[in-house]
Each structure stands twice: as C-alpha cells, then as structure tokens.
Amino acid sequence: MPDEIRILHVDDDPSHLQVVKLILERADPHIHVESAGDPHDALRRIAEAPVDCVVTDYMMPDINGIQLATRIRQSTDAPIILYTGQGSEEIAEEAFTVGVDDYIRKEPEAGHYQVLARRIRAAVEKHRAEAELRASEENYRNVIERANFGVIVTQDGLLRFANRRMTEMTGYPQEEVVGTPFIDYLHPDDRTEALEAYRNRDISEDTYFPFRVITRGGETRWIEINGVIIDWGGREATLHFI
C-alpha cells in the first residue's frame, strides 16, 4: 500500500486552501493536506513537525513563495512545489534556482487537481527514493571502509575513493589521493600495461592483474587488482579490490 503523504499547502486565499484540501484528499486517499494561511505560519509548522511536501502560492503578503522556499531550504530538503496563478518564465527560473522541485500553474479545470496530486506524489516518491539510495550508499561505504583489504573506486582515470586499508598499504591519506590520476601511484614501468588493461576492459571480477605501486615513502610494493563496473554518482566507474 502506498505510504501516507503529509502536505503543507501555503496560500493566503482561505477558499482556495479549502478547495485544494478537499479535492486532493479525494483524488488520493493517501494524501493528507494541512493548510497554512500565511508563510510565517508555514515556517512555524515546519519547525514543529516534518512534512513530506510543501505546496506554496507565489503572491502572498510579506513573503512570496520563492522567499518562503529559500527559508524552507535552510531546514529541510523536502520537495517544494510552487503552485501559483501568477507565473512566468522568470519566476519559474528563479524558483528552480533556490531549490523548488516543481512549478505548476493554477488552472480552473477539475481535472487539474488530479494532475497536481500526481505531481505531488511523484516529487515525494523521488525524494524518498533518493534518500533510500543515499542511506544504502552510506552503509555500503561504511562496510568498504572497514574491510581488511584495499578498495578503490576509479572513474575517468581518477581516484574517487580509497578505503582505510588502502591508505595503510600505500601511506597516502584519503584526502590527498581522491581526485588524482590512479596511474600516478603505479610504478612507471607498469603504467602502459595498466592503461591498456583499462581501455580493453581486461580488469574484471574474475581476473587479477599484478602491478607495482609506489608508496608515499618511495617503496615499491606488488599488488594484485581486479574490479567490477559500478554506478558512482550516476556515472560508470570501476570498483577495485586489492
């Protein structure tokens, strides 16, 4: 069953607040709408209890919708939808710049509220999925960090991650190696072979390649390395086990 979605709707028009609450909750029984008649009330409510999504008008007294979104972003990353009848391309562009997730113009047609309900659910589900992904990536990173073998991630020829064990093996601290070319740490006589292996995708989970690395102290150490293709920051990378 879909999870409940708690929405905070901000608008200085009481009649519009009532209509949106009534129709949205009918359109999606898992949506619960709370109404705030001014931005200050909205900020107070958000400080008191988290919400899954904020839907806000643009033209309001004291604080407009974009200014409200800017202040909301200081305390939560919950989706924000600018929902207004006073829209323009300039307003939309400014809204997205401050962190608004979606921009919807108010329409009089009854079917419009079905669209609004779908856009709210889509924004919330995307946000929840991203949060779950971040949590799983953090757990994965913690497991790798505690491993008793060396682990690195390379992407575009650069080191994106090196675990604690790898820094112990080479003497290079993590903050020093991240963002630098991987081959810089290989013995000069092994660099051409390593580049060829990467270009030809020869390094795989089932095949280990011996290479020499130069430690921070100038010593030469033999390592064996293999790897698997992973997604790193939305792009292809290689996870190596050493």
PDB file of C-alpha atoms in Angstrom:
ATOM      1  CA  MET A   1       0.000   0.000   0.000  1.00  0.00           C
ATOM      2  CA  PRO A   2       1.380   3.471  -0.808  1.00  0.00           C
ATOM      3  CA  ASP A   3       2.800   5.422   2.119  1.00  0.00           C
ATOM      4  CA  GLU A   4       0.925   8.358   3.557  1.00  0.00           C
ATOM      5  CA  ILE A   5       1.977  11.769   2.242  1.00  0.00           C
ATOM      6  CA  ARG A   6       1.730  14.773   4.543  1.00  0.00           C
ATOM      7  CA  ILE A   7       1.457  18.005   2.571  1.00  0.00           C
ATOM      8  CA  LEU A   8       1.642  21.559   3.832  1.00  0.00           C
ATOM      9  CA  HIS A   9      -0.292  23.862   1.486  1.00  0.00           C
ATOM     10  CA  VAL A  10       0.508  27.564   1.849  1.00  0.00           C
ATOM     11  CA  ASP A  11      -1.850  30.171   0.373  1.00  0.00           C
ATOM     12  CA  ASP A  12      -3.341  33.432   1.610  1.00  0.00           C
ATOM     13  CA  ASP A  13      -6.714  32.608  -0.015  1.00  0.00           C
ATOM     14  CA  PRO A  14      -8.786  30.606   2.535  1.00  0.00           C
ATOM     15  CA  SER A  15     -11.280  29.424  -0.076  1.00  0.00           C
ATOM     16  CA  HIS A  16      -8.511  28.033  -2.276  1.00  0.00           C
ATOM     17  CA  LEU A  17      -6.977  26.245   0.712  1.00  0.00           C
ATOM     18  CA  GLN A  18     -10.308  24.542   1.381  1.00  0.00           C
ATOM     19  CA  VAL A  19     -10.851  23.529  -2.244  1.00  0.00           C
ATOM     20  CA  VAL A  20      -7.358  22.094  -2.671  1.00  0.00           C
ATOM     21  CA  LYS A  21      -7.562  20.130   0.582  1.00  0.00           C
ATOM     22  CA  LEU A  22     -10.971  18.673  -0.297  1.00  0.00           C
ATOM     23  CA  ILE A  23     -10.122  17.666  -3.863  1.00  0.00           C
ATOM     24  CA  LEU A  24      -6.574  16.414  -3.252  1.00  0.00           C
ATOM     25  CA  GLU A  25      -7.633  14.185  -0.383  1.00  0.00           C
ATOM     26  CA  ARG A  26     -10.408  12.790  -2.573  1.00  0.00           C
ATOM     27  CA  ALA A  27      -8.060  12.341  -5.533  1.00  0.00           C
ATOM     28  CA  ASP A  28      -5.533  10.360  -3.471  1.00  0.00           C
ATOM     29  CA  PRO A  29      -6.670   8.825  -0.167  1.00  0.00           C
ATOM     30  CA  HIS A  30      -3.042   8.583   0.979  1.00  0.00           C
ATOM     31  CA  ILE A  31      -2.567  12.354   0.781  1.00  0.00           C
ATOM     32  CA  HIS A  32      -3.223  14.400   3.909  1.00  0.00           C
ATOM     33  CA  VAL A  33      -3.268  18.170   3.408  1.00  0.00           C
ATOM     34  CA  GLU A  34      -2.553  20.675   6.158  1.00  0.00           C
ATOM     35  CA  SER A  35      -3.279  24.313   5.360  1.00  0.00           C
ATOM     36  CA  ALA A  36      -1.322  27.435   6.299  1.00  0.00           C
ATOM     37  CA  GLY A  37      -2.808  30.850   5.575  1.00  0.00           C
ATOM     38  CA  ASP A  38       0.489  32.738   5.576  1.00  0.00           C
ATOM     39  CA  PRO A  39       4.207  31.966   5.179  1.00  0.00           C
ATOM     40  CA  HIS A  40       5.038  32.687   8.820  1.00  0.00           C
ATOM     41  CA  ASP A  41       2.529  30.067   9.952  1.00  0.00           C
ATOM     42  CA  ALA A  42       4.033  27.654   7.417  1.00  0.00           C
ATOM     43  CA  LEU A  43       7.550  28.135   8.783  1.00  0.00           C
ATOM     44  CA  ARG A  44       6.317  27.588  12.325  1.00  0.00           C
ATOM     45  CA  ARG A  45       4.556  24.353  11.339  1.00  0.00           C
ATOM     46  CA  ILE A  46       7.624  23.026   9.519  1.00  0.00           C
ATOM     47  CA  ALA A  47       9.768  23.765  12.576  1.00  0.00           C
ATOM     48  CA  GLU A  48       7.317  21.842  14.777  1.00  0.00           C
ATOM     49  CA  ALA A  49       6.888  18.740  12.624  1.00  0.00           C
ATOM     50  CA  PRO A  50       8.378  17.478   9.335  1.00  0.00           C
ATOM     51  CA  VAL A  51       6.272  17.367   6.180  1.00  0.00           C
ATOM     52  CA  ASP A  52       6.675  15.280   3.038  1.00  0.00           C
ATOM     53  CA  CYS A  53       5.991  18.137   0.613  1.00  0.00           C
ATOM     54  CA  VAL A  54       5.305  21.870   0.654  1.00  0.00           C
ATOM     55  CA  VAL A  55       2.936  23.330  -1.932  1.00  0.00           C
ATOM     56  CA  THR A  56       3.053  27.114  -1.900  1.00  0.00           C
ATOM     57  CA  ASP A  57       1.472  30.035  -3.693  1.00  0.00           C
ATOM     58  CA  TYR A  58       3.715  32.773  -5.076  1.00  0.00           C
ATOM     59  CA  MET A  59       1.955  36.091  -4.363  1.00  0.00           C
ATOM     60  CA  MET A  60       1.456  36.406  -0.590  1.00  0.00           C
ATOM     61  CA  PRO A  61       1.841  39.241   1.937  1.00  0.00           C
ATOM     62  CA  ASP A  62       5.267  39.888   3.483  1.00  0.00           C
ATOM     63  CA  ILE A  63       6.963  36.837   1.958  1.00  0.00           C
ATOM     64  CA  ASN A  64       6.420  35.497  -1.556  1.00  0.00           C
ATOM     65  CA  GLY A  65       6.630  31.839  -2.483  1.00  0.00           C
ATOM     66  CA  ILE A  66      10.240  31.992  -3.622  1.00  0.00           C
ATOM     67  CA  GLN A  67      11.360  33.752  -0.456  1.00  0.00           C
ATOM     68  CA  LEU A  68       9.470  31.147   1.552  1.00  0.00           C
ATOM     69  CA  ALA A  69      11.135  28.321  -0.380  1.00  0.00           C
ATOM     70  CA  THR A  70      14.548  29.848   0.320  1.00  0.00           C
ATOM     71  CA  ARG A  71      13.864  29.839   4.056  1.00  0.00           C
ATOM     72  CA  ILE A  72      12.402  26.329   3.991  1.00  0.00           C
ATOM     73  CA  ARG A  73      15.539  25.040   2.274  1.00  0.00           C
ATOM     74  CA  GLN A  74      17.579  26.152   5.274  1.00  0.00           C
ATOM     75  CA  SER A  75      15.931  23.476   7.420  1.00  0.00           C
ATOM     76  CA  THR A  76      14.634  20.680   5.164  1.00  0.00           C
ATOM     77  CA  ASP A  77      15.175  19.068   1.782  1.00  0.00           C
ATOM     78  CA  ALA A  78      11.505  18.058   1.447  1.00  0.00           C
ATOM     79  CA  PRO A  79      10.078  18.677  -2.047  1.00  0.00           C
ATOM     80  CA  ILE A  80       8.694  22.161  -2.649  1.00  0.00           C
ATOM     81  CA  ILE A  81       6.141  22.842  -5.374  1.00  0.00           C
ATOM     82  CA  LEU A  82       5.398  26.414  -6.424  1.00  0.00           C
ATOM     83  CA  TYR A  83       1.677  26.408  -7.227  1.00  0.00           C
ATOM     84  CA  THR A  84       0.515  29.764  -8.496  1.00  0.00           C
ATOM     85  CA  GLY A  85      -1.674  31.680 -10.893  1.00  0.00           C
ATOM     86  CA  GLN A  86       0.911  34.476 -11.169  1.00  0.00           C
ATOM     87  CA  GLY A  87       3.516  32.530 -13.075  1.00  0.00           C
ATOM     88  CA  SER A  88       6.095  33.487 -15.672  1.00  0.00           C
ATOM     89  CA  GLU A  89       9.300  32.015 -17.073  1.00  0.00           C
ATOM     90  CA  GLU A  90      11.306  34.406 -14.921  1.00  0.00           C
ATOM     91  CA  ILE A  91       9.517  33.299 -11.751  1.00  0.00           C
ATOM     92  CA  ALA A  92       9.925  29.632 -12.673  1.00  0.00           C
ATOM     93  CA  GLU A  93      13.652  30.072 -13.332  1.00  0.00           C
ATOM     94  CA  GLU A  94      14.169  31.875 -10.028  1.00  0.00           C
ATOM     95  CA  ALA A  95      12.158  29.209  -8.209  1.00  0.00           C
ATOM     96  CA  PHE A  96      14.284  26.360  -9.514  1.00  0.00           C
ATOM     97  CA  THR A  97      17.433  28.314  -8.654  1.00  0.00           C
ATOM     98  CA  VAL A  98      16.511  28.467  -4.953  1.00  0.00           C
ATOM     99  CA  GLY A  99      15.662  24.770  -4.796  1.00  0.00           C
ATOM    100  CA  VAL A 100      11.996  24.469  -5.763  1.00  0.00           C
ATOM    101  CA  ASP A 101      11.346  20.988  -7.169  1.00  0.00           C
ATOM    102  CA  ASP A 102       8.334  21.661  -9.391  1.00  0.00           C
ATOM    103  CA  TYR A 103       6.337  24.568 -10.765  1.00  0.00           C
ATOM    104  CA  ILE A 104       2.625  24.243 -11.513  1.00  0.00           C
ATOM    105  CA  ARG A 105       0.227  26.917 -12.705  1.00  0.00           C
ATOM    106  CA  LYS A 106      -3.245  27.021 -11.198  1.00  0.00           C
ATOM    107  CA  GLU A 107      -5.956  26.015 -13.644  1.00  0.00           C
ATOM    108  CA  PRO A 108      -9.765  26.155 -13.252  1.00  0.00           C
ATOM    109  CA  GLU A 109     -10.476  22.722 -14.768  1.00  0.00           C
ATOM    110  CA  ALA A 110     -11.459  20.000 -12.291  1.00  0.00           C
ATOM    111  CA  GLY A 111      -9.025  17.530 -13.857  1.00  0.00           C
ATOM    112  CA  HIS A 112      -6.181  19.873 -12.976  1.00  0.00           C
ATOM    113  CA  TYR A 113      -6.235  18.703  -9.364  1.00  0.00           C
ATOM    114  CA  GLN A 114      -5.638  15.123 -10.470  1.00  0.00           C
ATOM    115  CA  VAL A 115      -2.513  16.382 -12.213  1.00  0.00           C
ATOM    116  CA  LEU A 116      -1.468  18.247  -9.062  1.00  0.00           C
ATOM    117  CA  ALA A 117      -1.949  15.103  -6.957  1.00  0.00           C
ATOM    118  CA  ARG A 118       0.185  13.057  -9.358  1.00  0.00           C
ATOM    119  CA  ARG A 119       2.947  15.670  -9.411  1.00  0.00           C
ATOM    120  CA  ILE A 120       2.984  15.789  -5.611  1.00  0.00           C
ATOM    121  CA  ARG A 121       3.227  12.013  -5.336  1.00  0.00           C
ATOM    122  CA  ALA A 122       5.950  11.897  -7.998  1.00  0.00           C
ATOM    123  CA  ALA A 123       8.013  14.538  -6.172  1.00  0.00           C
ATOM    124  CA  VAL A 124       7.640  12.775  -2.817  1.00  0.00           C
ATOM    125  CA  GLU A 125       8.431   9.318  -4.203  1.00  0.00           C
ATOM    126  CA  LYS A 126      11.519  10.668  -5.977  1.00  0.00           C
ATOM    127  CA  HIS A 127      12.684  12.330  -2.772  1.00  0.00           C
ATOM    128  CA  ARG A 128      12.132   9.161  -0.746  1.00  0.00           C
ATOM    129  CA  ALA A 129      13.930   7.021  -3.316  1.00  0.00           C
ATOM    130  CA  GLU A 130      16.915   9.372  -3.309  1.00  0.00           C
ATOM    131  CA  ALA A 131      17.015   9.312   0.496  1.00  0.00           C
ATOM    132  CA  GLU A 132      16.984   5.500   0.498  1.00  0.00           C
ATOM    133  CA  LEU A 133      19.751   5.450  -2.102  1.00  0.00           C
ATOM    134  CA  ARG A 134      21.898   7.809  -0.043  1.00  0.00           C
ATOM    135  CA  ALA A 135      21.364   5.630   3.023  1.00  0.00           C
ATOM    136  CA  SER A 136      22.282   2.438   1.162  1.00  0.00           C
ATOM    137  CA  GLU A 137      25.351   4.092  -0.355  1.00  0.00           C
ATOM    138  CA  GLU A 138      26.438   5.250   3.089  1.00  0.00           C
ATOM    139  CA  ASN A 139      26.016   1.738   4.501  1.00  0.00           C
ATOM    140  CA  TYR A 140      27.950   0.331   1.550  1.00  0.00           C
ATOM    141  CA  ARG A 141      30.707   2.872   2.076  1.00  0.00           C
ATOM    142  CA  ASN A 142      30.920   2.004   5.781  1.00  0.00           C
ATOM    143  CA  VAL A 143      31.301  -1.705   5.003  1.00  0.00           C
ATOM    144  CA  ILE A 144      34.042  -0.996   2.472  1.00  0.00           C
ATOM    145  CA  GLU A 145      35.787   1.389   4.836  1.00  0.00           C
ATOM    146  CA  ARG A 146      36.078  -1.328   7.478  1.00  0.00           C
ATOM    147  CA  ALA A 147      37.279  -4.028   5.051  1.00  0.00           C
ATOM    148  CA  ASN A 148      40.617  -5.715   5.717  1.00  0.00           C
ATOM    149  CA  PHE A 149      41.644  -5.433   2.065  1.00  0.00           C
ATOM    150  CA  GLY A 150      42.290  -2.448  -0.145  1.00  0.00           C
ATOM    151  CA  VAL A 151      39.360  -0.944  -2.048  1.00  0.00           C
ATOM    152  CA  ILE A 152      39.425   1.948  -4.506  1.00  0.00           C
ATOM    153  CA  VAL A 153      36.973   3.451  -6.977  1.00  0.00           C
ATOM    154  CA  THR A 154      38.247   4.907 -10.254  1.00  0.00           C
ATOM    155  CA  GLN A 155      36.305   6.966 -12.752  1.00  0.00           C
ATOM    156  CA  ASP A 156      37.668   8.704 -15.843  1.00  0.00           C
ATOM    157  CA  GLY A 157      41.135   7.606 -14.745  1.00  0.00           C
ATOM    158  CA  LEU A 158      40.845   9.415 -11.406  1.00  0.00           C
ATOM    159  CA  LEU A 159      40.642   8.013  -7.904  1.00  0.00           C
ATOM    160  CA  ARG A 160      37.200   8.748  -6.460  1.00  0.00           C
ATOM    161  CA  PHE A 161      37.523   6.727  -3.264  1.00  0.00           C
ATOM    162  CA  ALA A 162      40.176   4.823  -1.296  1.00  0.00           C
ATOM    163  CA  ASN A 163      39.392   2.937   1.889  1.00  0.00           C
ATOM    164  CA  ARG A 164      41.333   2.946   5.143  1.00  0.00           C
ATOM    165  CA  ARG A 165      43.199  -0.277   4.347  1.00  0.00           C
ATOM    166  CA  MET A 166      44.400   1.136   1.023  1.00  0.00           C
ATOM    167  CA  THR A 167      45.831   4.204   2.714  1.00  0.00           C
ATOM    168  CA  GLU A 168      47.624   1.957   5.211  1.00  0.00           C
ATOM    169  CA  MET A 169      49.136  -0.045   2.340  1.00  0.00           C
ATOM    170  CA  THR A 170      50.401   2.987   0.440  1.00  0.00           C
ATOM    171  CA  GLY A 171      50.881   5.644   3.108  1.00  0.00           C
ATOM    172  CA  TYR A 172      48.780   8.194   1.219  1.00  0.00           C
ATOM    173  CA  PRO A 173      45.884   9.751   3.197  1.00  0.00           C
ATOM    174  CA  GLN A 174      42.430   9.594   1.607  1.00  0.00           C
ATOM    175  CA  GLU A 175      42.068  13.343   1.267  1.00  0.00           C
ATOM    176  CA  GLU A 176      45.334  13.510  -0.666  1.00  0.00           C
ATOM    177  CA  VAL A 177      44.599  10.847  -3.292  1.00  0.00           C
ATOM    178  CA  VAL A 178      40.929  11.489  -4.121  1.00  0.00           C
ATOM    179  CA  GLY A 179      40.659  13.310  -7.443  1.00  0.00           C
ATOM    180  CA  THR A 180      44.166  12.406  -8.609  1.00  0.00           C
ATOM    181  CA  PRO A 181      45.111  10.082 -11.526  1.00  0.00           C
ATOM    182  CA  PHE A 182      45.275   6.438 -10.499  1.00  0.00           C
ATOM    183  CA  ILE A 183      48.342   5.683 -12.629  1.00  0.00           C
ATOM    184  CA  ASP A 184      50.382   8.281 -10.740  1.00  0.00           C
ATOM    185  CA  TYR A 185      50.720   5.729  -7.937  1.00  0.00           C
ATOM    186  CA  LEU A 186      51.863   2.872 -10.179  1.00  0.00           C
ATOM    187  CA  HIS A 187      55.459   2.048 -10.980  1.00  0.00           C
ATOM    188  CA  PRO A 188      56.425   3.872 -14.218  1.00  0.00           C
ATOM    189  CA  ASP A 189      57.178   0.559 -15.950  1.00  0.00           C
ATOM    190  CA  ASP A 190      53.624  -0.712 -15.242  1.00  0.00           C
ATOM    191  CA  ARG A 191      51.613   2.319 -16.325  1.00  0.00           C
ATOM    192  CA  THR A 192      51.306   1.482 -20.017  1.00  0.00           C
ATOM    193  CA  GLU A 193      50.138  -2.057 -19.256  1.00  0.00           C
ATOM    194  CA  ALA A 194      47.629  -0.740 -16.713  1.00  0.00           C
ATOM    195  CA  LEU A 195      46.176   1.772 -19.170  1.00  0.00           C
ATOM    196  CA  GLU A 196      45.815  -0.934 -21.817  1.00  0.00           C
ATOM    197  CA  ALA A 197      44.024  -3.192 -19.342  1.00  0.00           C
ATOM    198  CA  TYR A 198      41.534  -0.441 -18.570  1.00  0.00           C
ATOM    199  CA  ARG A 199      40.959   0.500 -22.189  1.00  0.00           C
ATOM    200  CA  ASN A 200      40.337  -3.140 -23.121  1.00  0.00           C
ATOM    201  CA  ARG A 201      38.208  -3.827 -20.032  1.00  0.00           C
ATOM    202  CA  ASP A 202      40.597  -6.649 -19.140  1.00  0.00           C
ATOM    203  CA  ILE A 203      40.313  -5.953 -15.423  1.00  0.00           C
ATOM    204  CA  SER A 204      37.325  -7.925 -14.204  1.00  0.00           C
ATOM    205  CA  GLU A 205      35.993  -9.688 -11.145  1.00  0.00           C
ATOM    206  CA  ASP A 206      37.483 -12.990 -12.287  1.00  0.00           C
ATOM    207  CA  THR A 207      40.890 -11.766 -13.422  1.00  0.00           C
ATOM    208  CA  TYR A 208      43.645 -10.392 -11.188  1.00  0.00           C
ATOM    209  CA  PHE A 209      46.464  -8.274 -12.565  1.00  0.00           C
ATOM    210  CA  PRO A 210      49.780  -7.783 -10.745  1.00  0.00           C
ATOM    211  CA  PHE A 211      51.031  -4.197 -10.611  1.00  0.00           C
ATOM    212  CA  ARG A 212      53.622  -2.347  -8.606  1.00  0.00           C
ATOM    213  CA  VAL A 213      52.673   0.727  -6.600  1.00  0.00           C
ATOM    214  CA  ILE A 214      54.986   3.366  -5.223  1.00  0.00           C
ATOM    215  CA  THR A 215      54.228   4.150  -1.587  1.00  0.00           C
ATOM    216  CA  ARG A 216      54.423   7.620  -0.154  1.00  0.00           C
ATOM    217  CA  GLY A 217      57.764   6.655   1.380  1.00  0.00           C
ATOM    218  CA  GLY A 218      59.144   5.736  -2.051  1.00  0.00           C
ATOM    219  CA  GLU A 219      58.993   1.970  -1.595  1.00  0.00           C
ATOM    220  CA  THR A 220      57.793  -0.390  -4.331  1.00  0.00           C
ATOM    221  CA  ARG A 221      55.042  -2.849  -3.407  1.00  0.00           C
ATOM    222  CA  TRP A 222      53.439  -5.555  -5.530  1.00  0.00           C
ATOM    223  CA  ILE A 223      49.649  -5.686  -5.539  1.00  0.00           C
ATOM    224  CA  GLU A 224      47.044  -7.742  -7.356  1.00  0.00           C
ATOM    225  CA  ILE A 225      43.970  -5.906  -8.546  1.00  0.00           C
ATOM    226  CA  ASN A 226      40.617  -6.810 -10.059  1.00  0.00           C
ATOM    227  CA  GLY A 227      37.420  -4.858 -10.449  1.00  0.00           C
ATOM    228  CA  VAL A 228      33.733  -4.636 -11.254  1.00  0.00           C
ATOM    229  CA  ILE A 229      31.766  -1.938 -13.050  1.00  0.00           C
ATOM    230  CA  ILE A 230      29.521   0.084 -10.728  1.00  0.00           C
ATOM    231  CA  ASP A 231      27.467   3.266 -10.756  1.00  0.00           C
ATOM    232  CA  TRP A 232      29.183   6.144  -8.947  1.00  0.00           C
ATOM    233  CA  GLY A 233      27.397   9.466  -8.802  1.00  0.00           C
ATOM    234  CA  GLY A 234      25.147   8.470 -11.694  1.00  0.00           C
ATOM    235  CA  ARG A 235      28.021   7.513 -13.997  1.00  0.00           C
ATOM    236  CA  GLU A 236      30.025   4.380 -14.754  1.00  0.00           C
ATOM    237  CA  ALA A 237      33.042   3.698 -12.560  1.00  0.00           C
ATOM    238  CA  THR A 238      35.166   0.721 -11.506  1.00  0.00           C
ATOM    239  CA  LEU A 239      35.288  -0.729  -8.009  1.00  0.00           C
ATOM    240  CA  HIS A 240      38.682  -2.364  -7.429  1.00  0.00           C
ATOM    241  CA  PHE A 241      39.673  -4.941  -4.842  1.00  0.00           C
ATOM    242  CA  ILE A 242      43.355  -5.106  -3.934  1.00  0.00           C
TER     243      ILE A 242
END
